[in-house]
PDB file of C-alpha atoms in Angstrom:
ATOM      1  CA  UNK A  14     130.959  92.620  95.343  1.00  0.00           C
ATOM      2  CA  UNK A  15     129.494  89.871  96.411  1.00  0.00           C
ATOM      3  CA  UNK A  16     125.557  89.796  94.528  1.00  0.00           C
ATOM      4  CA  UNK A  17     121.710  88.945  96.350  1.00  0.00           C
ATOM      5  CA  UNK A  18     119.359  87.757  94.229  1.00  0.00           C
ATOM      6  CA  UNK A  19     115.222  88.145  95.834  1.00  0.00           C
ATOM      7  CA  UNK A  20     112.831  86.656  94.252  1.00  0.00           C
ATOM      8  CA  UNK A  21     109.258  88.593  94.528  1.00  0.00           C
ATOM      9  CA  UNK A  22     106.221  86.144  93.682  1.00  0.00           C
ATOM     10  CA  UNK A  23     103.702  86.572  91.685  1.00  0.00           C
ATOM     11  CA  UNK A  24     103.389  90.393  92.714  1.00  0.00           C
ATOM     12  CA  UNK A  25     100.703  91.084  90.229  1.00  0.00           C
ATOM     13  CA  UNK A  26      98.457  88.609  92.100  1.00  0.00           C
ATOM     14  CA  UNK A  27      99.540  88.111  95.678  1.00  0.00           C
ATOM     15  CA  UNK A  28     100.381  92.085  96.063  1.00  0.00           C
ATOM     16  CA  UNK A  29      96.931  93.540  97.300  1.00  0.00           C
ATOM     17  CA  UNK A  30      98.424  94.525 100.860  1.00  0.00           C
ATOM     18  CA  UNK A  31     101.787  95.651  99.977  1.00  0.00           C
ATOM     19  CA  UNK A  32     103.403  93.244 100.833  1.00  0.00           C
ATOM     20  CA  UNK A  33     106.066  93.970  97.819  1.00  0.00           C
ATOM     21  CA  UNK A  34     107.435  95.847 100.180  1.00  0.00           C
ATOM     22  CA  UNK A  35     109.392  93.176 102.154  1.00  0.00           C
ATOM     23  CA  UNK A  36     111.371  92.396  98.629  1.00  0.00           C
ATOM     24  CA  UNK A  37     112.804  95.801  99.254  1.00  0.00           C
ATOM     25  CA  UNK A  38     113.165  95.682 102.750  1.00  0.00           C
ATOM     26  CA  UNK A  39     115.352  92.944 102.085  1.00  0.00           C
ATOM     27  CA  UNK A  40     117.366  94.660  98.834  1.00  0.00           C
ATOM     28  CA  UNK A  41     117.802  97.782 101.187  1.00  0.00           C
ATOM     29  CA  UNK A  42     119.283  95.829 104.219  1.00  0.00           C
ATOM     30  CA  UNK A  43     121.776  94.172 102.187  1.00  0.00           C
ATOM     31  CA  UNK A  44     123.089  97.062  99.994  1.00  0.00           C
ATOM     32  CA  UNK A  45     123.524  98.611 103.025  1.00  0.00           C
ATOM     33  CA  UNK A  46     125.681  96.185 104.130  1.00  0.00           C
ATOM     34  CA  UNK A  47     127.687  95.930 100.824  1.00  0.00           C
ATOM     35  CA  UNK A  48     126.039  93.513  99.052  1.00  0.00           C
ATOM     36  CA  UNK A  49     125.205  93.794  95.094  1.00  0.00           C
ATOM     37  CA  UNK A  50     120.810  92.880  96.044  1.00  0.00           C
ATOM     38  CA  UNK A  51     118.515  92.590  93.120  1.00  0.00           C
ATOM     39  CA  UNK A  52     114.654  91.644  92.931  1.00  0.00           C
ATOM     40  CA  UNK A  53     113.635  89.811  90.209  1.00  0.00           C
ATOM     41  CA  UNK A  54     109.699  90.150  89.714  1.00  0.00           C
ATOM     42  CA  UNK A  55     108.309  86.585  88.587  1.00  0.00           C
ATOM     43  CA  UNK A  56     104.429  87.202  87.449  1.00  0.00           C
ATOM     44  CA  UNK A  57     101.611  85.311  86.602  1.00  0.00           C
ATOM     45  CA  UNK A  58     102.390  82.237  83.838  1.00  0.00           C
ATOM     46  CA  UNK A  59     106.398  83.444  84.151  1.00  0.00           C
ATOM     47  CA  UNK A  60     108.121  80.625  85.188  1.00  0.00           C
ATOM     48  CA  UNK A  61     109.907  80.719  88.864  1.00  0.00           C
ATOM     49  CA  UNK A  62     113.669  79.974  88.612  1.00  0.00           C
ATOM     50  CA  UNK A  63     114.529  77.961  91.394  1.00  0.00           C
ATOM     51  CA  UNK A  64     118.428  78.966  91.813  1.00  0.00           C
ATOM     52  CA  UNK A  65     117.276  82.682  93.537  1.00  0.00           C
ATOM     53  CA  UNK A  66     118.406  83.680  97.175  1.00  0.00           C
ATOM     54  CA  UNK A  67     115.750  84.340  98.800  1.00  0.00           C
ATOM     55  CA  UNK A  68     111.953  84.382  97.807  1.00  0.00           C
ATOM     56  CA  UNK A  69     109.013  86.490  99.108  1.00  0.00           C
ATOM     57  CA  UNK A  70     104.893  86.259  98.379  1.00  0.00           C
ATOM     58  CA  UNK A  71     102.493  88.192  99.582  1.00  0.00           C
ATOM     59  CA  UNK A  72      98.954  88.076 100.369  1.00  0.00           C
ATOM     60  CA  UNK A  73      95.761  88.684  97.394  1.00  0.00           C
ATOM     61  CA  UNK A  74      92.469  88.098  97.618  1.00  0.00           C
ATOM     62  CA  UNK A  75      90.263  84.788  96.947  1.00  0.00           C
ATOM     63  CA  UNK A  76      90.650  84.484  92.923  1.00  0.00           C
ATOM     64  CA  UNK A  77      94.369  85.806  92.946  1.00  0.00           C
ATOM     65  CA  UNK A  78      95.050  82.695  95.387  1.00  0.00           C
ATOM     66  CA  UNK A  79      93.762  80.167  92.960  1.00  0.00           C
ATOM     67  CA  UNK A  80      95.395  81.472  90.166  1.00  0.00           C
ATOM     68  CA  UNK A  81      98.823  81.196  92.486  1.00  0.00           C
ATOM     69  CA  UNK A  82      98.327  77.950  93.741  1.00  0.00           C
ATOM     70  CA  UNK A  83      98.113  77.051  90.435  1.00  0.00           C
ATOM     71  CA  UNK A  84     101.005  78.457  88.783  1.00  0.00           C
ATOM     72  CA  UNK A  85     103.095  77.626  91.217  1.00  0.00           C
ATOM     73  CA  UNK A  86     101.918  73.887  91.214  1.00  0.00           C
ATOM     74  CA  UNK A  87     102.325  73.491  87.415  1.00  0.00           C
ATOM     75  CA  UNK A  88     105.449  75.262  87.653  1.00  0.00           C
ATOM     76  CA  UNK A  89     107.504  73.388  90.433  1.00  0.00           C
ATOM     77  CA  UNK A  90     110.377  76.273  90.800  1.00  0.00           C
ATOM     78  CA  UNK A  91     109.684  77.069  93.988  1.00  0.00           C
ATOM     79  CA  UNK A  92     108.917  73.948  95.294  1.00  0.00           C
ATOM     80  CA  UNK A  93     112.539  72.546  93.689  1.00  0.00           C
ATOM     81  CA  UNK A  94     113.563  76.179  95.820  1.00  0.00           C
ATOM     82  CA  UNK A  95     112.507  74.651  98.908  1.00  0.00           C
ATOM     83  CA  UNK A  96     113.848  71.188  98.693  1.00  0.00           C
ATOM     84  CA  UNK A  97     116.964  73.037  98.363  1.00  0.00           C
ATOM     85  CA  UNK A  98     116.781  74.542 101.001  1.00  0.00           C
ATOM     86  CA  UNK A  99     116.605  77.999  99.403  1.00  0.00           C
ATOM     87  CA  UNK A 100     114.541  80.840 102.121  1.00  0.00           C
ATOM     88  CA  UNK A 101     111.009  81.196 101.506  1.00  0.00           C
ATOM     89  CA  UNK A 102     108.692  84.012 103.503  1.00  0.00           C
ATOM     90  CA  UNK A 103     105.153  83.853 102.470  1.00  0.00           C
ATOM     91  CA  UNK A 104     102.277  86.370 103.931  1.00  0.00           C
ATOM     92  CA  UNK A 105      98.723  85.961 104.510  1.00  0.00           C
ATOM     93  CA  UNK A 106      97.741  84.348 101.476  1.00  0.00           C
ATOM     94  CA  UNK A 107     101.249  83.383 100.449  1.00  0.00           C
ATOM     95  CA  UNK A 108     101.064  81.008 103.869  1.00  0.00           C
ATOM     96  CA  UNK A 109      97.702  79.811 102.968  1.00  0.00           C
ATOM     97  CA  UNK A 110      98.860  79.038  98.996  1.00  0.00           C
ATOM     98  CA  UNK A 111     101.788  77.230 100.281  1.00  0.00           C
ATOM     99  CA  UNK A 112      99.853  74.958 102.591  1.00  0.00           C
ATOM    100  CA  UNK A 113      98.157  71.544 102.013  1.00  0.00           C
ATOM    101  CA  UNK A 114      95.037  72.919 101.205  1.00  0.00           C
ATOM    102  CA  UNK A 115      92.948  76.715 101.980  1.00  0.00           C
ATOM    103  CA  UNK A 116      89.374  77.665 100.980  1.00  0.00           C
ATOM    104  CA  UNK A 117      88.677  80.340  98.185  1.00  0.00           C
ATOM    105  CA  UNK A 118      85.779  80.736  96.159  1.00  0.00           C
ATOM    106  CA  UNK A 119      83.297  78.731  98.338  1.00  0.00           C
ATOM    107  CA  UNK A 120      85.364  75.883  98.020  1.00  0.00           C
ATOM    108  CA  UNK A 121      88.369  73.462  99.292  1.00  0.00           C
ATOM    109  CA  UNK A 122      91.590  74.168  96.657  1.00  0.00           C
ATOM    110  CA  UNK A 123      94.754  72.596  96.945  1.00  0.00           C
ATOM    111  CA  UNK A 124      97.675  74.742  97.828  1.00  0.00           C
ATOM    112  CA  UNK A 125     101.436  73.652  96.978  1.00  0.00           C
ATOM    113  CA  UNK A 126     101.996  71.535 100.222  1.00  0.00           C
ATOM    114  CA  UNK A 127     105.630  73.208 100.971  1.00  0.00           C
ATOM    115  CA  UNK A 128     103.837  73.783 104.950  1.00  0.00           C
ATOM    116  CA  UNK A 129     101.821  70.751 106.686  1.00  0.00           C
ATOM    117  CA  UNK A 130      99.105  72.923 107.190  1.00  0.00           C
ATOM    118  CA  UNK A 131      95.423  73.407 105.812  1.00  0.00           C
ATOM    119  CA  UNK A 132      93.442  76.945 106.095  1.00  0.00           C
ATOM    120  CA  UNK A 133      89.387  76.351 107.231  1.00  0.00           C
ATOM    121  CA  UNK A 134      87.593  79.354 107.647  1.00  0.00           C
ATOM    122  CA  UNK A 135      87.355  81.780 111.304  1.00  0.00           C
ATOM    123  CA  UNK A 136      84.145  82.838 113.105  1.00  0.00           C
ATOM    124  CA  UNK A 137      84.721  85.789 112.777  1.00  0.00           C
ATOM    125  CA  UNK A 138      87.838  88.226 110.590  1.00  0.00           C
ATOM    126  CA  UNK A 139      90.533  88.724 112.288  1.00  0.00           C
ATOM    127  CA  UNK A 140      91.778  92.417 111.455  1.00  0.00           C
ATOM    128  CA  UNK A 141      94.261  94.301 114.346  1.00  0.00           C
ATOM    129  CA  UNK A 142      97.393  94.438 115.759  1.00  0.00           C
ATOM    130  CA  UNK A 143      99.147  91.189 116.375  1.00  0.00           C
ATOM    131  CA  UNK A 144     102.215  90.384 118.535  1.00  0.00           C
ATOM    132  CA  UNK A 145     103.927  87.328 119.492  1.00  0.00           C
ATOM    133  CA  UNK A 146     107.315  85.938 121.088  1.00  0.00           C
ATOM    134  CA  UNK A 147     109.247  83.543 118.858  1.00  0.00           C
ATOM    135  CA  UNK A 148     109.418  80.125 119.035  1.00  0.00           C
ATOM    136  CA  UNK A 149     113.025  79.379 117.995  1.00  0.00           C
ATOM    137  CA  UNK A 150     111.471  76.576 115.338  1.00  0.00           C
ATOM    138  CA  UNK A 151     113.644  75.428 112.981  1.00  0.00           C
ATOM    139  CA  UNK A 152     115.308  77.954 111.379  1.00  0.00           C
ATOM    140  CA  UNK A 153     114.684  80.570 112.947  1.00  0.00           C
ATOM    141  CA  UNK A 154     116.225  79.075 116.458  1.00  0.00           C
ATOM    142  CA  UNK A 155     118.145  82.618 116.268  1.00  0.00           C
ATOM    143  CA  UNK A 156     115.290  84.945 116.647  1.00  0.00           C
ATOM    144  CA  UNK A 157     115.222  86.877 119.782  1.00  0.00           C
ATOM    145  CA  UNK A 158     113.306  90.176 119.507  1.00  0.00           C
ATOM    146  CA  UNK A 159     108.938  89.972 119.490  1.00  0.00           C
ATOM    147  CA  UNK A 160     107.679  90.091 116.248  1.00  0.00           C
ATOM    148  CA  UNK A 161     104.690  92.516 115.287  1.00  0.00           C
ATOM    149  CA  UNK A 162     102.468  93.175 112.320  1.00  0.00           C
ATOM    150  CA  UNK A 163      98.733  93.458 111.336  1.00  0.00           C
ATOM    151  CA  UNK A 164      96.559  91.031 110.784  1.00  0.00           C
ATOM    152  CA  UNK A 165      93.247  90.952 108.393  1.00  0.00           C
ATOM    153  CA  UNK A 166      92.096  87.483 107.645  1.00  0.00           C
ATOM    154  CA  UNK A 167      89.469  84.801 107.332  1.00  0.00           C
ATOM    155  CA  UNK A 168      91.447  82.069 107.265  1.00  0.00           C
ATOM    156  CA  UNK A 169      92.060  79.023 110.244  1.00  0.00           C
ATOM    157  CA  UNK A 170      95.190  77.539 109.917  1.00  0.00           C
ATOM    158  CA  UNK A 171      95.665  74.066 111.317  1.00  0.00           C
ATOM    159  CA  UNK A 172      99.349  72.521 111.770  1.00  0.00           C
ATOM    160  CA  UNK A 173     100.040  69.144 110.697  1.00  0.00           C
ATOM    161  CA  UNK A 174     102.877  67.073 112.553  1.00  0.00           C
ATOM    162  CA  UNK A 175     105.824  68.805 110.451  1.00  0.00           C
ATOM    163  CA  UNK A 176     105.098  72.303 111.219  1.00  0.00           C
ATOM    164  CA  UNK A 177     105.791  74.678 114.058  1.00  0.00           C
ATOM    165  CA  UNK A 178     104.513  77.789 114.749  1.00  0.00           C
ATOM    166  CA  UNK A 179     106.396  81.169 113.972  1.00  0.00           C
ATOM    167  CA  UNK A 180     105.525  82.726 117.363  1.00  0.00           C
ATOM    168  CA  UNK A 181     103.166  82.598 120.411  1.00  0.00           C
ATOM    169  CA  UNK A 182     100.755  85.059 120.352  1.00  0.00           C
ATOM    170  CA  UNK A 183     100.618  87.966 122.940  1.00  0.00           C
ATOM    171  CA  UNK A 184      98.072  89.800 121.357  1.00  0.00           C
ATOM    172  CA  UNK A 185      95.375  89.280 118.338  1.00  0.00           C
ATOM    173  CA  UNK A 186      93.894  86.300 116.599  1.00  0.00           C
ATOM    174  CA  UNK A 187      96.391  84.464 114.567  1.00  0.00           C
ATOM    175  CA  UNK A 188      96.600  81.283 112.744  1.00  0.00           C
ATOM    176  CA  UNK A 189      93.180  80.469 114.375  1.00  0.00           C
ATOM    177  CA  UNK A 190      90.381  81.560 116.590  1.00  0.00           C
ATOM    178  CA  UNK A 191      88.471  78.671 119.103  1.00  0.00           C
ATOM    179  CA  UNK A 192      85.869  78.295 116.370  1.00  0.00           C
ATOM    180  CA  UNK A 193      89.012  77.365 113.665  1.00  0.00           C
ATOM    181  CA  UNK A 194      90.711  75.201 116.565  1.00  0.00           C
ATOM    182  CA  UNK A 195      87.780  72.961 116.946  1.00  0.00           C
ATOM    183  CA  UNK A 196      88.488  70.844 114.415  1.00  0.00           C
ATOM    184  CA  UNK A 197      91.370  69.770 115.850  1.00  0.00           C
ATOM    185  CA  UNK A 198      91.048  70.232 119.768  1.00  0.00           C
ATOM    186  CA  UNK A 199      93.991  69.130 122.297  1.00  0.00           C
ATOM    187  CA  UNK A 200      96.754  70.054 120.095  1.00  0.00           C
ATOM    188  CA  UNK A 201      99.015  72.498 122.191  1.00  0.00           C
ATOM    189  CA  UNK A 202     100.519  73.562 119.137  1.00  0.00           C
ATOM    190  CA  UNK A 203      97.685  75.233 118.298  1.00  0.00           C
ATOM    191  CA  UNK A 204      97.384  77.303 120.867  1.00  0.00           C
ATOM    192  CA  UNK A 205      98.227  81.443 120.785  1.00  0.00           C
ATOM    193  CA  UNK A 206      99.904  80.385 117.234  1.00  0.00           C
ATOM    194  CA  UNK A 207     101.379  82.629 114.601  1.00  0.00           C
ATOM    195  CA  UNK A 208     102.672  81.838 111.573  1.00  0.00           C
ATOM    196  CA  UNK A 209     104.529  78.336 110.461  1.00  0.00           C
ATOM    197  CA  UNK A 210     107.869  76.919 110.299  1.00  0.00           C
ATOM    198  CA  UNK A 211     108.729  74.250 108.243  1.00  0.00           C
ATOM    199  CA  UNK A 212     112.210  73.539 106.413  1.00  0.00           C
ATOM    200  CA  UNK A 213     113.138  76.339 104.377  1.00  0.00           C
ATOM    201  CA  UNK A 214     110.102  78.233 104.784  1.00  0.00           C
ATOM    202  CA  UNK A 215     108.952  80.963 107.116  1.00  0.00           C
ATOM    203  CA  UNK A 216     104.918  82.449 107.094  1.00  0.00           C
ATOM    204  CA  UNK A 217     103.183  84.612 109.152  1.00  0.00           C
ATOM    205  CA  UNK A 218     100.234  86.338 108.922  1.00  0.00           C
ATOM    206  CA  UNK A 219     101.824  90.078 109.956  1.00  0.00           C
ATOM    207  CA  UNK A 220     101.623  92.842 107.152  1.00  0.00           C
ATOM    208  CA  UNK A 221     103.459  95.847 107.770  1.00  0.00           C
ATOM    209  CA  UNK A 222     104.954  94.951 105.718  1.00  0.00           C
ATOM    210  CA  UNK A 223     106.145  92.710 108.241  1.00  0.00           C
ATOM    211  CA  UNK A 224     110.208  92.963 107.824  1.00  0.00           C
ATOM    212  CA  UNK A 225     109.816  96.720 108.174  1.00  0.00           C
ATOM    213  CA  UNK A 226     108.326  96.105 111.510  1.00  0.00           C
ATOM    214  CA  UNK A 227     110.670  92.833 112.337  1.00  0.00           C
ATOM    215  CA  UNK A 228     114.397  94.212 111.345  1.00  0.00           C
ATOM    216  CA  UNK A 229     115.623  90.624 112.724  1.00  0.00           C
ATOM    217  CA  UNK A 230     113.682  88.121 111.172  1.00  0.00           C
ATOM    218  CA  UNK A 231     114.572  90.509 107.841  1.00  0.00           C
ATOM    219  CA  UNK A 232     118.434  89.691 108.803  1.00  0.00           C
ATOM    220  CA  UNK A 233     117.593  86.240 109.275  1.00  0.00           C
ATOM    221  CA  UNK A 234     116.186  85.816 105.945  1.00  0.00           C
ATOM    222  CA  UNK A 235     119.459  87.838 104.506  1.00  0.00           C
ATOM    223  CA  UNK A 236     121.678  85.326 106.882  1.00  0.00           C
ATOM    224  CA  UNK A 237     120.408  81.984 105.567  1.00  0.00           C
ATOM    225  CA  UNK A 238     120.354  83.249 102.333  1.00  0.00           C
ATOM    226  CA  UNK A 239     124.141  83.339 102.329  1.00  0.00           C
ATOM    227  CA  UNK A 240     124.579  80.102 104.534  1.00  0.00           C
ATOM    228  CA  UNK A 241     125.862  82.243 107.706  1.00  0.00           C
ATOM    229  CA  UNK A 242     124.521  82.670 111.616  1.00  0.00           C
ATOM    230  CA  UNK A 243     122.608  85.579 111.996  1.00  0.00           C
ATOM    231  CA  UNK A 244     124.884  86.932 114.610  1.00  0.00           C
ATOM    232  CA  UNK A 245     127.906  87.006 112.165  1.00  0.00           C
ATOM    233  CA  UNK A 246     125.587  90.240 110.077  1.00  0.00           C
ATOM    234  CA  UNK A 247     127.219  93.792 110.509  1.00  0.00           C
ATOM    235  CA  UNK A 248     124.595  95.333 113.029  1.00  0.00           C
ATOM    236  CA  UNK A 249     122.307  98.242 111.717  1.00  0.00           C
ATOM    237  CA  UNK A 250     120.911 101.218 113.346  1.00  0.00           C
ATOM    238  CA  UNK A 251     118.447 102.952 111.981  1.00  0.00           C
ATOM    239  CA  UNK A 252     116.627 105.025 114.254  1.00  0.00           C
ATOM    240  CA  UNK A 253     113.418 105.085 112.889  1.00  0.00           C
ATOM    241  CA  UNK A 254     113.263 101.152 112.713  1.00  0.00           C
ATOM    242  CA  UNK A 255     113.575 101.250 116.187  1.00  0.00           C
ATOM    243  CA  UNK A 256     111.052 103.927 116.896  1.00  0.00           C
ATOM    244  CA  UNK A 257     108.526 102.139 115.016  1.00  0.00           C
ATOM    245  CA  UNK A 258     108.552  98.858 116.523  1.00  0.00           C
ATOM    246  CA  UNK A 259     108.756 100.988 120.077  1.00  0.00           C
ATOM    247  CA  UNK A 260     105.307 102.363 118.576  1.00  0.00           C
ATOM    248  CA  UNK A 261     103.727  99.076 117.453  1.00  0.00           C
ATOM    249  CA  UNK A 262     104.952  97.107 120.573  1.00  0.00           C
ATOM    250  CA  UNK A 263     104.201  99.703 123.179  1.00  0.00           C
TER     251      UNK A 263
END
């Protein structure tokens, strides 16, 4: 049978909003499908092997993100995970960790610089429903269906050149409100954005967790994971999948 492995990151620090939760969305979709999925926790000081699958972080508060950022600087694993092209999908403050730079603790920290993109601070939190339509970026050029979560963040993320937003936003805040944007006005890109794209590496600000609510980016992630087109993934129906993103979307 062939075997899955998932990497979950740093759970005991970036797992505030349960966000652990799309580690088993993903072990659930492929044993359903046959395959022999496993998550392998990586905490705190452990260090992150960079041969896994498939790795997911989650979002954590202001302290828990400098004590990420840090790790996973010193450690390199999931950086060497990335260059290898290895699928990466980070939430909240697993986008803002893996970005340039963010600001915790009242002041500018450096983040791990896998996405060309630095978090400021919003106006005003952005907490509510969120909805967007893809943007076919990079890798996930297959994705189709809207994608829908909930946001509850301070942070303004700016792009840099090499990164593309996840979606366009049809409802909620996003990567940034006008007050964010400012700082760099008359990029289009930064307009109605959600999430970023950049190599191996898909973020988004959507709990949910957001591959309960977003059954096709899930089978994305499970698709590049073992190097084949998400169209070529035995279909799944599961009625209540369905009925909650009818919910969320309606």
């Amino acid at each position: 049978m062939p075997k899955l492995t998932i990497g979950l990151v740093l759970p005991d620090v970036l797992g505030t909003y349960g966000d652990d939760g799309n580690a088993l969305v993903l072990r659930q979709r492929a044993r359903m499908r046959g395959l022999d999925a496993e998550i392998h926790s990586i905490r705190l000081g452990d260090p992150v092997p960079e041969s896994l699958d498939i790795y997911t972080l989650g979002g954590g508060e202001d302290t828990a993100q400098i004590l990420a950022s840090k790790h996973l600087i010193s450690d390199g694993g999931l950086r060497r995970a990335a260059e290898a092209g290895r699928p990466i999908f980070a939430i909240c403050a697993g986008l803002q960790v893996l970005g340039e730079s963010f600001r915790a603790g009242g002041r500018v920290v450096d983040g791990v610089g896998l996405l060309d993109a630095t978090t400021v601070t919003l106006d005003k939190r952005a907490i509510g429903e969120v909805a967007s339509e893809p943007t076919g970026a990079g890798i996930t050029a297959e994705l189709s269906e809207p994608l829908t979560g909930f946001e509850n963040h301070m942070g303004a993320t700016l792009l840099g050149e090499s990164a593309q937003p996840l979606g366009r936003l049809t409802r909620g805040i996003g990567n940034t409100d006008e007050h964010g944007a400012s700082e760099i006005a008359g990029d289009p890109r930064q307009e109605f954005a959600e999430g970023v794209v950049q190599g191996s590496v898909i973020a988004t600000y959507m709990h949910g967790p957001a591959l309960a609510r977003n059954p096709q980016l899930a089978d994305l992630l499970l698709a590049r994971a073992q190097g084949v087109a998400l169209a070529d993934l035995e279909p799944l129906d599961i009625p209540a999948v369905t009925q909650l993103r009818a919910e969320r979307l309606g």
